[in-house]
């Protein structure tokens, strides 16, 4: 038996990718990423929820606001990171996981956090991390 | 190796939520929930299916019709339930699971049932129960 | 030649409809409405836009926040209004039009405002008003 | 009586916008634009179509490939253009219109071309030009 | 000032297209068409609606049920029709328009009917007819 | 900890289903299937990806092109297969898995492949196979 709650936000960023495999995406280009953050739990709290949807939205928004309208190639936080869709999922997921472990989302009922970034209507990537 | 089939329906309901965490959602308000019911199986039956999509749709519709166009605060079936999106997923999932255990969906091949309720284009919740 | 910009928000409300034609929707129930507000212009301004998307979003949000998490049957603003999807489109569209006429959206280049409310994945309504 | 055919593609670009109204979007950032190109006609041709969907897709793809995976701030074609969503709609729509007027899409039955760019799940812009 | 209501249904059909322009679509193949029927009016009726959404859905369903799970190449109703997406929009739109003119949708307030068929997530066609 | 990448394509096919359970779908009819192929891995490669999205798209496209614009009842490859949505998921998933095992997608980091086919906006099926 398991439960989850997902909230959606988005970011609009510039970046370039390093590696021949990326072809034209090695050039400076950009993306709108729809960002879905999923919080999983084995059971609900006394209010009947995994996490308050408002709280989840604000937690995600704090992260998306720190990334949006930026050139990720020049963000100190991402120095040395090849900002593929997968790596950005991980970056956001790990930040949410760190907050969860620090108790930001109430009692320690959460079992994992997953983040999906849709880079277009025909491609997306996901990352899931256990808590 | 695993298979699943999902069917979608929707309900339009009024309700209020109990608990300070819900802020303005403590007031009487409402929602359209898109309801996705997923049936999982480890293998297919002799017809090559998990469950007939028509049968799955009718099973879901029986439940959604019992909820739709109602004020959930006054439904005897839900008395004492804080009708969060998560709890409604569980309510619908448990009803489908009970039918599955009672043999309504043919041979006992189903391994779990999952229900997702989308409360808007930016928030949804899920529940999964093993059979 | 014409241009438009559309922004999307949503509201979650309770209400009941008056009239036999509405069948079960005469009962108190509710809806999530996805609200799309479209601003049209025959030409762009000096910045190359119809309206700033941020400004358009905030203008829409002011209205959606005044409606969301409410029982529309008890809202003084809507007293005597049968709050069908069409009427709610008109209510929101007329408020945006009034702001446009009052100059809230810059120079008088806007030619019309349209509002679409999606009540589910299978039904929506629209209203358009000339400026 | 009128007909239309629409095809969808997408581009992933970097750019910055000029003008205080754009706030943080004045910084170098980026976007995935879903690009919908609509071809309108008052009547169908002898094959029963407005335009062959394959031909329409290829015409749009020629344009999207010339823009995708680029920093629009450095594209000679767009020098001096503030590449707002509206201006990019116009740029693509005018190129398709030029091809239509040059006879690329068969007999002169087309009455207009419209282009919509979705910059996220909550904001999009459109441009329509008569032929 | 104008209003509209749209309802969505779908059909799953086989067919082939006649004409070299269609390339591989000249072979027997098939499609799921999402079918959107839009009813427009200049003003609302006494109940505050363009058309009852339930009535609109049933009117559309009567037509979709007559087409669905069929090979359109062998349907007497469509004999001699090249069943392009545009022609199918017209077929459905003209049937709805005939019903509207015969008074099936109440008082004669409707000004036009539009039908959109989505043949995939990247291509759709529309037809609009005045009443 | 797990990662995935998903790419979307579509096919338009005719077919009929064998078995009384399918009711009217026993007749020759057709479908547009949106085809989502998901590649999962426990860790990323040196470039920071599960699989290059371009490579994944081309691998899926090779399969979808072999199926599209065809009557599946007459495809030698599918002789004797009841081409339900589930079976088609399995057919595509097993082909991608065979390529993965043959090394087509680089180093042997992939842990499973999943395929989802959406037959309409209200029904879809999935298949997942471990590598």
Coordinates of C-alpha atoms in Angstrom, one line a residue, chain E residues 15 24-25 27-31, chain F residues 9-15 29-37 58-79 81-96 99 115-117:
Chain E
X15 CA -9.8 3.5 -43.4
X24 CA 1.8 5.3 -47.0
X25 CA -1.7 6.5 -45.8
X27 CA -2.7 1.7 -47.4
X28 CA -5.5 0.4 -45.1
X29 CA -4.6 1.8 -41.6
X30 CA -6.5 3.5 -38.8
X31 CA -6.8 6.2 -36.3
Chain F
X9 CA 6.2 8.7 -31.0
X10 CA 2.9 7.5 -32.5
X11 CA 1.5 4.9 -35.0
X12 CA -1.7 4.8 -36.9
X13 CA -2.9 1.3 -37.6
X14 CA -5.9 -0.9 -38.6
X15 CA -6.6 -4.2 -36.8
X29 CA -11.3 -0.8 -36.9
X30 CA -8.1 1.2 -36.1
X31 CA -6.2 3.4 -33.6
X32 CA -3.7 6.1 -33.2
X33 CA -1.4 4.9 -30.5
X34 CA 0.8 7.4 -28.7
X35 CA 3.9 5.2 -27.9
X36 CA 6.0 6.1 -24.9
X37 CA 9.3 4.2 -24.5
X58 CA 15.6 6.9 -33.5
X59 CA 15.4 3.4 -31.9
X60 CA 11.7 3.9 -31.2
X61 CA 11.1 5.4 -34.7
X62 CA 12.6 2.4 -36.4
X63 CA 9.9 0.2 -34.8
X64 CA 7.0 2.6 -35.2
X65 CA 7.8 3.1 -38.9
X66 CA 7.7 -0.7 -39.4
X67 CA 4.1 -0.7 -37.9
X68 CA 2.5 2.6 -39.0
X69 CA 0.0 3.0 -41.8
X70 CA -0.6 -0.8 -41.8
X71 CA -3.4 -3.3 -41.2
X72 CA -1.9 -5.4 -38.4
X73 CA -4.2 -8.3 -39.2
X74 CA -2.0 -8.9 -42.3
X75 CA 1.5 -8.2 -40.9
X76 CA 3.6 -11.4 -41.0
X77 CA 5.5 -10.3 -37.9
X78 CA 2.3 -10.3 -35.9
X79 CA 0.7 -13.4 -37.4
X81 CA -0.9 -12.3 -32.2
X82 CA -4.1 -10.8 -30.9
X83 CA -3.0 -7.2 -31.2
X84 CA -4.5 -5.8 -28.0
X85 CA -2.9 -2.7 -26.6
X86 CA -1.1 -4.8 -24.0
X87 CA 0.3 -7.1 -26.7
X88 CA 1.5 -4.2 -28.8
X89 CA 3.2 -2.7 -25.8
X90 CA 4.9 -6.1 -25.3
X91 CA 5.9 -6.4 -29.0
X92 CA 7.5 -2.9 -29.0
X93 CA 9.1 -3.4 -25.5
X94 CA 10.6 -6.8 -26.3
X95 CA 12.1 -5.4 -29.5
X96 CA 13.7 -2.5 -27.6
X99 CA 18.4 -4.2 -29.0
X115 CA 6.4 0.9 -23.1
X116 CA 3.0 2.7 -22.7
X117 CA 0.5 2.9 -25.6

